Every structure is written in structure tokens, then in C-alpha cells.
XYZ file of C-alpha atoms in Angstrom:
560
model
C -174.030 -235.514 254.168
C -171.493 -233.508 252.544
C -169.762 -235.258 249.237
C -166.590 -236.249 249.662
C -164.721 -235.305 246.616
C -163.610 -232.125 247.530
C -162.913 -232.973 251.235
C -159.783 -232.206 252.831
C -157.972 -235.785 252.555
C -156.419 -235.216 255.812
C -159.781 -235.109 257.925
C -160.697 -238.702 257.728
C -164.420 -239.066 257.453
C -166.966 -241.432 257.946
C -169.752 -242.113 255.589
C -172.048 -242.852 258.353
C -171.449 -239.554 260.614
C -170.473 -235.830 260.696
C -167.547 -236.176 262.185
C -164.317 -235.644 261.351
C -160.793 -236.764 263.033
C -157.862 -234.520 263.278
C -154.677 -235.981 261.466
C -152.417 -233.866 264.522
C -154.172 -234.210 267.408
C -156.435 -237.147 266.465
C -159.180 -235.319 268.253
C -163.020 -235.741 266.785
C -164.380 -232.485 264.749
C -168.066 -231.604 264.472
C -167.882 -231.110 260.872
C -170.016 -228.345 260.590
C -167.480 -226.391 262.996
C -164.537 -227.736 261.123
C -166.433 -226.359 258.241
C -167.104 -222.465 260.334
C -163.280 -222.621 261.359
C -162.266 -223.032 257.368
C -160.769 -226.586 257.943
C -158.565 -225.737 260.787
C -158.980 -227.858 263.770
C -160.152 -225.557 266.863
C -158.036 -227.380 269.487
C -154.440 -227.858 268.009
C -154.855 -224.999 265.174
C -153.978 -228.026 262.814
C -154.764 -226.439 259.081
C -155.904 -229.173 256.638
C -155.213 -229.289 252.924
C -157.774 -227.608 250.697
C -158.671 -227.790 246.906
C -157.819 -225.300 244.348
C -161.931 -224.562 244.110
C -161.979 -224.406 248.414
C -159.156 -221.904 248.082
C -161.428 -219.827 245.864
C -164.524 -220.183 247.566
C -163.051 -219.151 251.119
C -160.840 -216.301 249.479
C -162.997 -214.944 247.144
C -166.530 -212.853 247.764
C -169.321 -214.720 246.797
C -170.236 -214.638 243.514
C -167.347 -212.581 242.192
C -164.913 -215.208 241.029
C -164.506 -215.462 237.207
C -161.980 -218.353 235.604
C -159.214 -217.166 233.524
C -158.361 -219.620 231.256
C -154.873 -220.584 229.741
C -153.436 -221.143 226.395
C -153.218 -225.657 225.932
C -150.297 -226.448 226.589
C -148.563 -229.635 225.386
C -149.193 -232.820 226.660
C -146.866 -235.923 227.596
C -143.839 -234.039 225.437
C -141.531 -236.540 226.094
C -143.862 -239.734 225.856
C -142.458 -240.199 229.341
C -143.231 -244.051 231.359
C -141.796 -244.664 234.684
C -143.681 -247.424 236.497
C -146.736 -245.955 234.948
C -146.910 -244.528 231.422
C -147.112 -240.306 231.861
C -150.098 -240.006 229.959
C -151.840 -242.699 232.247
C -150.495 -240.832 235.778
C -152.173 -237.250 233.545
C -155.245 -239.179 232.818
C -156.263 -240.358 236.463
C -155.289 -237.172 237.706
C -157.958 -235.815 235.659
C -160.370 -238.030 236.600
C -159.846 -238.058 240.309
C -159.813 -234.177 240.639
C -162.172 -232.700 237.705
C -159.167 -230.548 236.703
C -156.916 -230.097 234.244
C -154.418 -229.521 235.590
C -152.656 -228.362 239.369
C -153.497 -224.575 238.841
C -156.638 -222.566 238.439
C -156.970 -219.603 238.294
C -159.716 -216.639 238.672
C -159.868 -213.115 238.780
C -162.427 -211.626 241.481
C -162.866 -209.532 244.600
C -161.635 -209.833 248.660
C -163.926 -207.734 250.453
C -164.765 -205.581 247.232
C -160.967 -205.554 246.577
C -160.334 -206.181 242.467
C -157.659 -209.602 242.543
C -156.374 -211.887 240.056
C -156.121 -215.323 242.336
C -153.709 -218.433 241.103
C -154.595 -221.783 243.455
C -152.615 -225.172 243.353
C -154.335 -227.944 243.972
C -151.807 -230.706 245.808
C -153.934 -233.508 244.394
C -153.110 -233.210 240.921
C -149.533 -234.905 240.818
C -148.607 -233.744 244.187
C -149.481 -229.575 242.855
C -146.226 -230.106 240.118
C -144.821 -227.765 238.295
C -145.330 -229.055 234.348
C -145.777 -226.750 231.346
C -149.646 -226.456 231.647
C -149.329 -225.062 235.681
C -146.714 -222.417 233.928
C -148.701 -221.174 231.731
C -151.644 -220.928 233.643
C -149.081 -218.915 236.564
C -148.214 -216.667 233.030
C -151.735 -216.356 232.458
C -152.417 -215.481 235.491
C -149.799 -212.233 235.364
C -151.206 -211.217 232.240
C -155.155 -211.176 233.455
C -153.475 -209.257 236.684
C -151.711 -206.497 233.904
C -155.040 -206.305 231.542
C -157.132 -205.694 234.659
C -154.591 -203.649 236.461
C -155.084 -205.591 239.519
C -152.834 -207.697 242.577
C -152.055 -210.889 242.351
C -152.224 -213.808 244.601
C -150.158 -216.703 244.480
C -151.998 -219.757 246.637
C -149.135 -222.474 246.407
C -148.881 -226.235 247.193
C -146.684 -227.913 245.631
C -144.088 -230.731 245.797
C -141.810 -228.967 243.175
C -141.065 -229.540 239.518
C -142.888 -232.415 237.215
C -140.053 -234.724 236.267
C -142.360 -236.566 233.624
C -142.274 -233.233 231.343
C -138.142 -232.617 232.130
C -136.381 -230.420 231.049
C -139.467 -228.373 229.954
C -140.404 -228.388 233.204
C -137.580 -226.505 234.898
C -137.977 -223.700 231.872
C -141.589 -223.127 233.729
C -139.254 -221.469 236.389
C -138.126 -219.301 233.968
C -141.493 -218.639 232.626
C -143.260 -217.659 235.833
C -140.132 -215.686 237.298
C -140.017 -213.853 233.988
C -143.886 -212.984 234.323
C -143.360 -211.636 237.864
C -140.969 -209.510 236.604
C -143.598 -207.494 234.105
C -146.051 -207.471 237.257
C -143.057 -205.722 239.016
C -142.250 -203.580 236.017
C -146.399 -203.033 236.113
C -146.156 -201.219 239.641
C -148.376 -204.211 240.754
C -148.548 -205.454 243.906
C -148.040 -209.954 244.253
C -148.863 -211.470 247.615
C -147.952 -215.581 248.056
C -149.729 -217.180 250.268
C -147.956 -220.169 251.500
C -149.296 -223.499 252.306
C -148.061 -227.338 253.057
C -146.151 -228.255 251.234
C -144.721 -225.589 248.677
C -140.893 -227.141 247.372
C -138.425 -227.202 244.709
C -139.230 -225.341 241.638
C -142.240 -223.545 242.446
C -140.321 -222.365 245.803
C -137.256 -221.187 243.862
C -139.333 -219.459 241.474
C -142.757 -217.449 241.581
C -143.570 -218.262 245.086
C -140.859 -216.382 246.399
C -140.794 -213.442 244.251
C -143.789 -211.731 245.244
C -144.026 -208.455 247.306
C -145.430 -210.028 250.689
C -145.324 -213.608 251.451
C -147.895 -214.610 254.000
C -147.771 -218.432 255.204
C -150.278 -220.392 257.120
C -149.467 -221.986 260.354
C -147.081 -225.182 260.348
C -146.713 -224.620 256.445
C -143.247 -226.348 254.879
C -141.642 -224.101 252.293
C -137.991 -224.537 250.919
C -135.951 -225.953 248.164
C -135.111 -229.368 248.954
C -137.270 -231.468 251.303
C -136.213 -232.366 254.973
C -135.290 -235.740 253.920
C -133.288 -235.434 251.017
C -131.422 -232.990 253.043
C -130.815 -235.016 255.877
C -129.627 -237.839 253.843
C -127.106 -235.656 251.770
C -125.405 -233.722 254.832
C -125.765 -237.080 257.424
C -127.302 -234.685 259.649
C -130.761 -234.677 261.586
C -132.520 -231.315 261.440
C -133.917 -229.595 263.810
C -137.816 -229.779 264.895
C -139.350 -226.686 263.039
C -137.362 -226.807 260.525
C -138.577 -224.976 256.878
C -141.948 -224.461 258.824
C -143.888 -220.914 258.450
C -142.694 -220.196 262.264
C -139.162 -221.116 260.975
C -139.362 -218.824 258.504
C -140.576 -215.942 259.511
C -137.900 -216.061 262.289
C -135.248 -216.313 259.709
C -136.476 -213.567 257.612
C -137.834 -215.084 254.318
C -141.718 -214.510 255.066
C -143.743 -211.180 255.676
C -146.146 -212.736 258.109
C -147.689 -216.174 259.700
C -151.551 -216.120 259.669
C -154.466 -218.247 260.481
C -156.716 -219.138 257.767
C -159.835 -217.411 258.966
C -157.968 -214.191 259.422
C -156.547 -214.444 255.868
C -159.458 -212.585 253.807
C -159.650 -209.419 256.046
C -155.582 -209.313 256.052
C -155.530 -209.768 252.206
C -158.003 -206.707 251.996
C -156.047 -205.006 254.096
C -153.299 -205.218 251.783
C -155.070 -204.824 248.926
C -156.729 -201.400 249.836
C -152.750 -200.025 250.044
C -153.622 -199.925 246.046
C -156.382 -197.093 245.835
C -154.279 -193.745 246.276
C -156.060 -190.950 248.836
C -158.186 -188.725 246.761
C -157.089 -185.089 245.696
C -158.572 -183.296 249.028
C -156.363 -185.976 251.125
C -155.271 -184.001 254.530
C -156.501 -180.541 253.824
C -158.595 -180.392 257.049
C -155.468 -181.186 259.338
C -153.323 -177.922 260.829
C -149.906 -178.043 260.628
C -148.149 -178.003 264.430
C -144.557 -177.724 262.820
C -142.310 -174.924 264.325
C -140.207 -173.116 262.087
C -138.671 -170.406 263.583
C -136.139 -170.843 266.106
C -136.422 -168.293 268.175
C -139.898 -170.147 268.605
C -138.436 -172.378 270.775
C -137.680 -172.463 274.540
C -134.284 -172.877 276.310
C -133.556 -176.140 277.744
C -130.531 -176.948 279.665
C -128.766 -179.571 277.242
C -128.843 -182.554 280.043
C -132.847 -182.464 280.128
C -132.729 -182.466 276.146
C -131.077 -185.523 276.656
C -132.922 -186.885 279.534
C -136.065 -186.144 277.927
C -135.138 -187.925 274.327
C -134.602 -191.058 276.000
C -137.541 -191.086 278.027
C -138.557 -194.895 277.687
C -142.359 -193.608 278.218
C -142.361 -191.999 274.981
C -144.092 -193.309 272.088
C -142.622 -195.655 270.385
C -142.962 -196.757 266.350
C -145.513 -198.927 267.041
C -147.332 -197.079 269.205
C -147.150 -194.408 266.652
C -148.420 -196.375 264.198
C -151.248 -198.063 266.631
C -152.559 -194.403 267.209
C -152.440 -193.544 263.218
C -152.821 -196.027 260.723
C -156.133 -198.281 259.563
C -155.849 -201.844 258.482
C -151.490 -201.844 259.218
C -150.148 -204.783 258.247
C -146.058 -205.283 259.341
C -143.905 -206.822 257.140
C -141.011 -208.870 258.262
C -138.165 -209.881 257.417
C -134.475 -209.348 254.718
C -135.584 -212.149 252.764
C -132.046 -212.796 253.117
C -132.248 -215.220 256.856
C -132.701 -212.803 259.357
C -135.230 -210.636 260.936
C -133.775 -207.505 262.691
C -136.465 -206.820 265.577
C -134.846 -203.083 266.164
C -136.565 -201.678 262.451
C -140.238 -201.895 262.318
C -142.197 -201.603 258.903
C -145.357 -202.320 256.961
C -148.350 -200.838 254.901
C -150.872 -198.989 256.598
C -153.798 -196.249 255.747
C -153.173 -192.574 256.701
C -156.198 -190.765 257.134
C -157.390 -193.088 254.299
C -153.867 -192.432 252.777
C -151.895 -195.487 251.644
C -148.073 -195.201 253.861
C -145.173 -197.494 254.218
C -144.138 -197.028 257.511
C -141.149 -197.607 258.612
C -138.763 -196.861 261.943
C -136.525 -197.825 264.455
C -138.722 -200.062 267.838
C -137.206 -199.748 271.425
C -139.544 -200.557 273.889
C -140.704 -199.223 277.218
C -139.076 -201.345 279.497
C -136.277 -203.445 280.206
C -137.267 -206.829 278.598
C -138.373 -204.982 275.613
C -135.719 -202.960 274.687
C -133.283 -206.460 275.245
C -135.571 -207.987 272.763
C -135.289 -205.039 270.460
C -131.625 -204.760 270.738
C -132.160 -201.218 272.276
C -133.386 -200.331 269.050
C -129.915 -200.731 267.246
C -130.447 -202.606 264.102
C -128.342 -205.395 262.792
C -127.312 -205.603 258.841
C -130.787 -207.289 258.547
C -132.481 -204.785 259.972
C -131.120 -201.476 257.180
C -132.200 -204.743 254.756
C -135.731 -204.559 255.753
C -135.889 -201.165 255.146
C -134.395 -200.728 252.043
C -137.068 -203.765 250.616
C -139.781 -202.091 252.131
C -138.598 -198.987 250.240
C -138.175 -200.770 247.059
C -142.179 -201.774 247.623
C -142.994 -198.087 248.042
C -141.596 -196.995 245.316
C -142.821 -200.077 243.072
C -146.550 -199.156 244.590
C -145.710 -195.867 244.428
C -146.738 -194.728 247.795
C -144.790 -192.858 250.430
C -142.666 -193.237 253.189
C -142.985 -192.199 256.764
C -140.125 -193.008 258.869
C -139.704 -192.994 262.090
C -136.373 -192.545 263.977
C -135.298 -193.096 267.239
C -131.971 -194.863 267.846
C -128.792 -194.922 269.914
C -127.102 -195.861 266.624
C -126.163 -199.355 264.435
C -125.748 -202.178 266.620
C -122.175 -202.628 267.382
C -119.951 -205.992 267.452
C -118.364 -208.769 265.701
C -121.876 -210.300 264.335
C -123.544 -206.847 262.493
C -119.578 -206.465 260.856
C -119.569 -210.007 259.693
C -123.167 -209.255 257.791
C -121.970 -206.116 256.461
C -123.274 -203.373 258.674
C -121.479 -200.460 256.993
C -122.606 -201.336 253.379
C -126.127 -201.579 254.460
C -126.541 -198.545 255.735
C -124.903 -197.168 252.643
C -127.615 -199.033 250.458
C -130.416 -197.708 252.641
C -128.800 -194.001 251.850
C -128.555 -194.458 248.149
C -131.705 -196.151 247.846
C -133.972 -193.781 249.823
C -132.210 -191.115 248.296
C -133.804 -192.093 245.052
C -136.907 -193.109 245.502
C -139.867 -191.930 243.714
C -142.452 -190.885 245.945
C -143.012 -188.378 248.995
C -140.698 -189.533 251.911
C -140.715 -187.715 255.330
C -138.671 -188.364 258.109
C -139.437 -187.466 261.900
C -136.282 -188.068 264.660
C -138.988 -188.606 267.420
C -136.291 -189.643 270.427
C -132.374 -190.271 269.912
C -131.147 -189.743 266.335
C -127.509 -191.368 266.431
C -125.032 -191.493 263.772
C -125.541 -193.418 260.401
C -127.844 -195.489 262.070
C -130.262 -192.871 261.980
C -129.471 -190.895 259.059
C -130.408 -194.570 257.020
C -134.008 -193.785 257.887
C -133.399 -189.534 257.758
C -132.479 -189.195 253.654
C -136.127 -187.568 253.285
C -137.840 -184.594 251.228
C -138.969 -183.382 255.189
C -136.887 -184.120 258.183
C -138.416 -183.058 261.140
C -137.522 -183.575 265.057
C -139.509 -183.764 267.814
C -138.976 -180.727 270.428
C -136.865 -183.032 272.876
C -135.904 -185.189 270.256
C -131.679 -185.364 269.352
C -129.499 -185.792 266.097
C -125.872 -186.248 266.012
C -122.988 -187.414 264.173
C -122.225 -189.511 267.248
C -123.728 -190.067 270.655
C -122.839 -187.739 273.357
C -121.035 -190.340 275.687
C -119.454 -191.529 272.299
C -118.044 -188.228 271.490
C -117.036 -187.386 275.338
C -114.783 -190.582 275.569
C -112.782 -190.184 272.346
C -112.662 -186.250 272.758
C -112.677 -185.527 276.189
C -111.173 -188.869 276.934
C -114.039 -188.530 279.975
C -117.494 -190.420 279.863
C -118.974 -188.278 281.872
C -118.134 -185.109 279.548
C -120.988 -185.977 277.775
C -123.392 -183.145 278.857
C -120.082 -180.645 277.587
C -119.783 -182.918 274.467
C -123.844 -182.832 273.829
C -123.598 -179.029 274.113
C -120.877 -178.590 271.354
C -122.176 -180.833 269.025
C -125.501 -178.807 269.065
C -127.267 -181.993 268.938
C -131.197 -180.063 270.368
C -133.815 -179.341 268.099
C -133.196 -175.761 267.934
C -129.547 -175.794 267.072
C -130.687 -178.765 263.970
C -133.184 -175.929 262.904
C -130.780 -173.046 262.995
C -128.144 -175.341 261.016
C -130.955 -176.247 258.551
C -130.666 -180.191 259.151
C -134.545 -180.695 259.859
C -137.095 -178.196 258.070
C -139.159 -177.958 261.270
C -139.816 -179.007 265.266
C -143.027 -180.696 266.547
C -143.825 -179.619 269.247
C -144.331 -181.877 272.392
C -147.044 -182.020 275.423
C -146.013 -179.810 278.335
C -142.869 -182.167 279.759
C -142.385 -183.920 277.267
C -143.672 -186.336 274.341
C -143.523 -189.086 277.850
C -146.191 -186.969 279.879
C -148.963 -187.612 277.149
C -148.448 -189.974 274.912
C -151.236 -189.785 272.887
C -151.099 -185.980 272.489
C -147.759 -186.310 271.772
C -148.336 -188.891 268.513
C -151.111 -186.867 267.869
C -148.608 -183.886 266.830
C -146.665 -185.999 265.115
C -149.261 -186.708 263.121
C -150.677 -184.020 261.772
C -147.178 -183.000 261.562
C -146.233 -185.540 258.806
C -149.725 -185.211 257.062
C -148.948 -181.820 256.631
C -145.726 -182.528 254.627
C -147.703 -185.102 252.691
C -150.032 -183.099 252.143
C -147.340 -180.751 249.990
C -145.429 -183.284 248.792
C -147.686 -185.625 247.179
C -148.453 -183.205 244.328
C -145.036 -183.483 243.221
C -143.990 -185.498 240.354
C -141.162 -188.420 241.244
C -138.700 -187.251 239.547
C -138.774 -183.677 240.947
C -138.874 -185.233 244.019
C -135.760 -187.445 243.994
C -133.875 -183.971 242.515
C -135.065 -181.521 245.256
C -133.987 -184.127 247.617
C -130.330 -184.739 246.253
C -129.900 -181.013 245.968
C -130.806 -180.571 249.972
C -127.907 -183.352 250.801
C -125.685 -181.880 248.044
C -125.854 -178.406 249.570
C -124.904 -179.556 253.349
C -121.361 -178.155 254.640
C -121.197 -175.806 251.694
C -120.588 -172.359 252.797
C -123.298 -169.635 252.438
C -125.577 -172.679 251.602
């Protein structure tokens, strides 16, 4: 029989059997296949709590984990007593778990994958946040720096540790401070989120990392549901500061099952080992740079054609491409724009942050993806999944394909104009190789937000304009249905953008169009953009960000 001190204390045993019962569904569990299904009930997906040592052993490859020990830090400062003297409450703590505290920490591999690993432990004092768990979380960033490796953030935690006061809420300061040098490191910081995870640890490290990845049903916020209920007199919705909650509002990457948490984690971790120096040289570059290249098409097919809702899509571009992509979601600001796609992916074995507009090929999907028009939220997204990029210093491949911004009262409420100007500015300067490919529709500022690159390229049917066609016919032509006149004049087709010097090169398309094939079609695109990494990767940043002011800068200049 398996001991019981390290037992989930949610899966109610008995000493006489191996069987477990389900605190959700209150349905019996072989324990062995509780056990195989890493303490996560196989008929409601309940998850059950798990000890900072579980965390490790189900994270971690065998035998790689190593403890990274803290600095002592002080104990019972404030010769605290409630009902129970502090010292007393720190003293059966210890003796109950075998720890010294909420946090341990190790540093060790995920599927060969070099990671420092911080785990909270709920049991000790509810997984508070005193002066020993800060230190250990500083620790922690330091053993990440001096081994130049992620790190992972496993919280539980009911918030801060009143006993040690006021010293206690400087621990926020502490850890927040130490994921800033992991930042200023170029390190990558994952959270992983589990029940519960409040107060200070949730307004401080947990919520600072790169990617935050929650478990199913997992409570994360600042103030718990009841204390918030009592202070506003209102009952809250069902759901509410779950993992499903929040990744719909926009403050978590991603919502995984435990089992599929070590091969995810790798996944992400792998984005860390750059290509090596003979990264693409076997691919042939399909890119069309000559005009004169490229055949006549009445402007109304161009049009047609771009808008094709069989063509491939960002995801489906990404599907055909990348290894191991993981998406990331969300502004981390309460919302999560479904018309921007994004996430870390391998290239040919090259670490890329993709990133592009989503429509959809049919109806129901493109209402679900707003068309493809992104909200404020949306040009957010982006611009953080830029900031990562540049922090992990890999590139960018963005995809575009949009009407334009989404219009209306909500998007100008949140700001729509001033983030698409942040998206400009800030993939204007990033550090790293950054190549842009207009695959369908490339409307207006909308588009451009994703199009401030070191390569712009457009797909043989694909269009770019200042505004869209109809747009343009109605306020110039005060006629709708001048739009094949207006498309014409604003030499929106691949070949006029080539001629004018707005994208360095087509890719071409599958006889018909990108829509006829698919997969031949992505397949250009492909090679297309590893052939402008391929350059660009040799450059330093800082060259980099100057080329690709000087480009903009020189736009409507004449002779330029």
C-alpha cells in the first residue's frame, strides 16, 4: 500500500484498499490509474492537489533533479501569536510536511531540456508567501542566471503570510525584482498555475513570467471569491477566476491537462537552442523579383482571388511548418482578440514567433474570428509576443491577411488607434530578423501593424492598400460598386507593390491560385520566408532595427 504522507489530501483513501474517491465527482479511482493519469480523475478531469516533491517527480526526468538551496531566512520576526503562537503554527508545519518551508526548489531537465523548477507546496501554511518562500523564489532566479537556464514557477498558494507582516508583502518586491534580472537575462519564465494561487504571490512573480500555463479548473486572482462577494454585495458568476475564465479574458497563455504538461513545457523550452550556422541553406528561394516576371491579371480576379476563403490560413500555415508550436493567448490586459494568432514554434529546427491575422474558411469561422479584424486586444497580443521575441531573441514571421482593424464603438473605447501605433513603434525596433508575408487581403493600418519588417513580401494574388477597395470607391467615387475602378488606381496587386518598392519580392502561387493547392501554396511560402531568414539572421540587432527604419524613412521621398 502506498504511504500516505505525500498523498493528494483531496483523494480520500482507505487504509484497507486501493481505492481512491474523487472529491468532484465522488466517483471510485483504481489508484494505480489515478496514479498513470498523474492524479487527475479519468471521468470528470478533476486535478487533485500535489506536493512540492510530486510536482518534481512528474515534471522533472528521472534522476535529473538537483535541490537548490536558499540563504536562512529569519524566523518568527515579529514573535507573532494569534490563536496559536507563530512559531508553534511554523513548527507543525514542519513536522507534518518534512519541509521547511512552502517552496522548493531544483534545477534539472524536461525531456533533456536544462530548467531551474520553483514548486509550492499548499500544505505548508496554505503555500504562503513569508520571507523564507521569497528567498527561495530569489534563489531560484539566481540558479536560473548562473546556469543560463528557464525558469518554472509551479504556484499554490493562498497569498501573503500575515504572521511575518509587513516583511511579508516586501517578498513581492523581492520576487518581482528577481524576475526582472531573468528578463534583463534574455531568459525565458513559464508559471504554471494551479488551485489555488491568490493575493501576493498572484500580484507578484506568478504573473510576471513570459507564458502562463494553468491547469484545468485552477483559481488564480487577487482577492478570493468570497471576500469579493462580500465587499461589492454581489454573487459572482460560476467560473469565475478559474483557468477557463482566464484564458477567455486574456491573462493566461494556455489551459492544459497535467499529463500533457511535460511534452508542452519541452516544447517551450527547445524555443531556447538557436538553429545552428548551416540553418536553411538547402531550401531554394521561390521569391519573384522582377516585375516584368509577373503575369497580367484583370484587377477584379486579383481581388477575387485574395479573398478566396479556401486559401491557407495562419494556422494552417503554421500546421504545415512549424514542430512542437505552442499558441499563446491572450493581452494580459482582459481580453483575447481571436482575429491575431501567435505563438513559438520550430522552423526547420529554427526557433520562430509566429504571428498573423486568422479568418477562417467558412462562415461560422470567420464570425468567430471577427473576419479576421482584430480588436485593441488583438494589436496587444502582438506587440507582447514581440516583446518575447526580442527578449529570447528569436525572430518574427508574420503573417497578414486582413480586411482591416475591426470597426465600432467597442475597439474605439479600448483604444484601437493607439494600439496599432504601439505595434508600429515596437516592431519597428525590435532586435531580431522580422519578415512579413501579406498572404490574402492586406488592409490599411490593420495590416501594416503586422507589415513593419526587414522583408515584406506578398503572395502573387495577395493585396495591400491604404484602404479597402469598396472603402475607397464609396468616399471617392461616392459608388460601392466603383471598387474594381478604385482597386485599379490604388495599384493595390502584387506587381504594382513591387514596382513601387513596398514588398521586396512576390511568392508565387499554385496554378489558380494559393486556394487550388493549399499545401503547395504554404509550401512556397515557406521556403519563401526561410530564405529571408536565412540572410537576415547573420545580422547583428542593431543593424537590423537601422536598415529597417531607413526602408520606412525613405517611403514617399522622391527619387528614393
Amino acid at each position: 500500500m502506498t504511504e500516505m504522507v505525500n498523498r493528494p489530501r483531496a483523494a480520500q483513501q482507505s487504509e484497507q484498499t486501493d481505492w481512491l474517491v474523487c472529491r468532484r465527482c465522488q466517483g471510485l479511482l483504481y489508484r494505480k490509474r489515478f496514479d498513470r493519469f498523474a492524479g487527475v480523475c479519468p471521468e470528470c478531469g478533476w486535478h487533485s492537489p500535489m506536493t512540492a516533491a510530486e510536482r518534481l517527480a512528474k515534471l522533472l526526468d528521472d534522476g535529473s533533479a538537483k535541490p537548490v538551496e536558499p540563504r536562512p531566512a529569519v524566523h518568527d520576526p515579529l514573535t507573532f501569536t494569534d490563536l496559536v503562537p507563530y512559531a508553534t503554527r511554523l513548527a507543525k508545519a514542519r513536522s507534518a510536511t518534512g519541509l521547511d518551508d512552502a517552496v522548493q526548489v531544483a534545477h534539472g531537465a524536461v525531456h533533456g531540456h536544462s530548467v531551474v523548477v520553483v514548486a509550492m507546496d499548499f500544505r505548508f501554511l496554505g503555500g504562503s508567501l513569508g520571507s523564507a518562500a521569497g528567498e527561495a523564489i530569489a534563489t531560484a532566479a539566481e540558479a536560473a542566471i548562473a546556469h543560463d537556464s528557464p525558469l518554472l514557477l509551479v504556484t499554490a498558494s493562498g497569498g501573503a503570510r500575515m504572521q511575518e507582516g509587513v516583511l511579508s508583502l516586501m517578498q513581492m518586491a523581492k520576487t518581482s525584482n528577481a524576475m526582472a534580472e531573468l528578463d534583463e537575462a534574455g531568459l525565458l519564465t513559464i508559471t504554471l498555475v494551479t488551485d489555488p494561487t491568490f493575493g501576493g504571490v498572484a500580484a507578484s512573480y506568478a504573473t510576471l513570467s513570459d507564458i502562463i500555463v494553468a491547469e484545468p479548473g485552477a483559481r488564480m486572482g487577487f482577492a478570493g471569491r468570497r471576500v469579493i462577494e462580500q465587499t461589492i454585495g454581489q454573487r459572482l458568476p460560476e467560473g469565475f477566476q478559474t483557468a477557463e475564465f482566464l484564458l477567455s479574458h486574456g491573462h493566461v497563455d494556455d489551459v492544459r491537462p497535467r499529463p500533457e504538461l511535460p511534452r508542452m513545457l519541452a516544447n517551450l523550452l527547445s524555443m531556447t537552442r538557436p538553429a545552428g550556422t548551416g540553418w536553411g541553406h538547402s531550401v531554394t528561394d521561390p521569391v519573384l523579383r522582377d516585375p516584368g516576371l509577373l503575369p497580367e491579371k484583370p484587377v477584379d480576379e486579383v481581388l477575387r482571388t485574395a479573398r478566396e476563403l479556401a486559401r491557407p490560413t495562419t494556422l494552417d500555415h503554421i500546421d504545415n511548418w512549424a514542430d512542437g508550436f505552442v499558441e499563446l493567448h491572450g493581452d494580459r490586459r482582459g481580453s483575447d482578440c481571436p482575429a491575431i494568432v501567435g505563438g513559438l514554434g520550430s522552423l526547420d529546427g529554427l526557433p520562430v514567433m509566429f504571428i498573423g491575422h486568422q479568418k477562417g474558411h467558412s462562415t461560422a469561422e470567420l464570425v468567430k474570428r471577427q473576419f479576421g479584424m482584430p480588436s485593441p486586444s488583438g494589436y496587444r497580443k502582438a506587440e507582447r509576443l514581440m516583446r518575447l521575441a526580442a527578449k529570447l531573441r528569436v525572430p518574427v514571421v508574420a503573417l497578414v491577411d486582413t480586411p482591416g482593424a475591426h470597426p465600432g464603438l467597442e475597439a474605439e473605447e479600448q483604444g484601437q488607434a493607439a494600439a496599432i501605433a504601439e505595434c508600429l513603434r515596437t516592431m519597428g525596433g525590435l532586435p531580431v530578423p522580422v519578415v512579413s508575408v501579406i498572404t490574402g487581403e492586406g488592409g490599411s493600418g490593420g495590416a501594416l501593424a503586422l507589415a513593419v519588417a526587414d522583408r515584406v513580401l506578398v503572395s502573387e494574388n495577395g493585396i495591400y492598400s491604404v484602404i479597402s477597395p469598396e472603402g475607397c470607391a464609396a468616399i471617392l467615387w461616392r459608388d460601392p460598386g466603383a471598387a474594381t475602378r478604385a482597386a485599379g488606381a490604388l495599384r493595390v496587386d502584387a506587381g504594382s507593390l513591387l514596382r513601387l518598392g513596398i514588398v521586396d519580392g512576390v511568392v508565387p502561387e499554385p496554378d489558380g491560385g494559393a486556394h487550388r493547392n493549399p499545401d503547395a501554396a504554404s509550401d512556397l511560402v515557406r521556403r519563401s520566408v526561410v530564405a529571408a531568414l536565412r540572410e537576415l539572421r547573420a545580422r547583428p540587432g542593431n543593424e537590423l532595427v537601422a536598415a529597417r527604419r531607413a526602408r520606412f524613412r525613405a517611403f514617399g521621398l522622391a527619387g528614393a
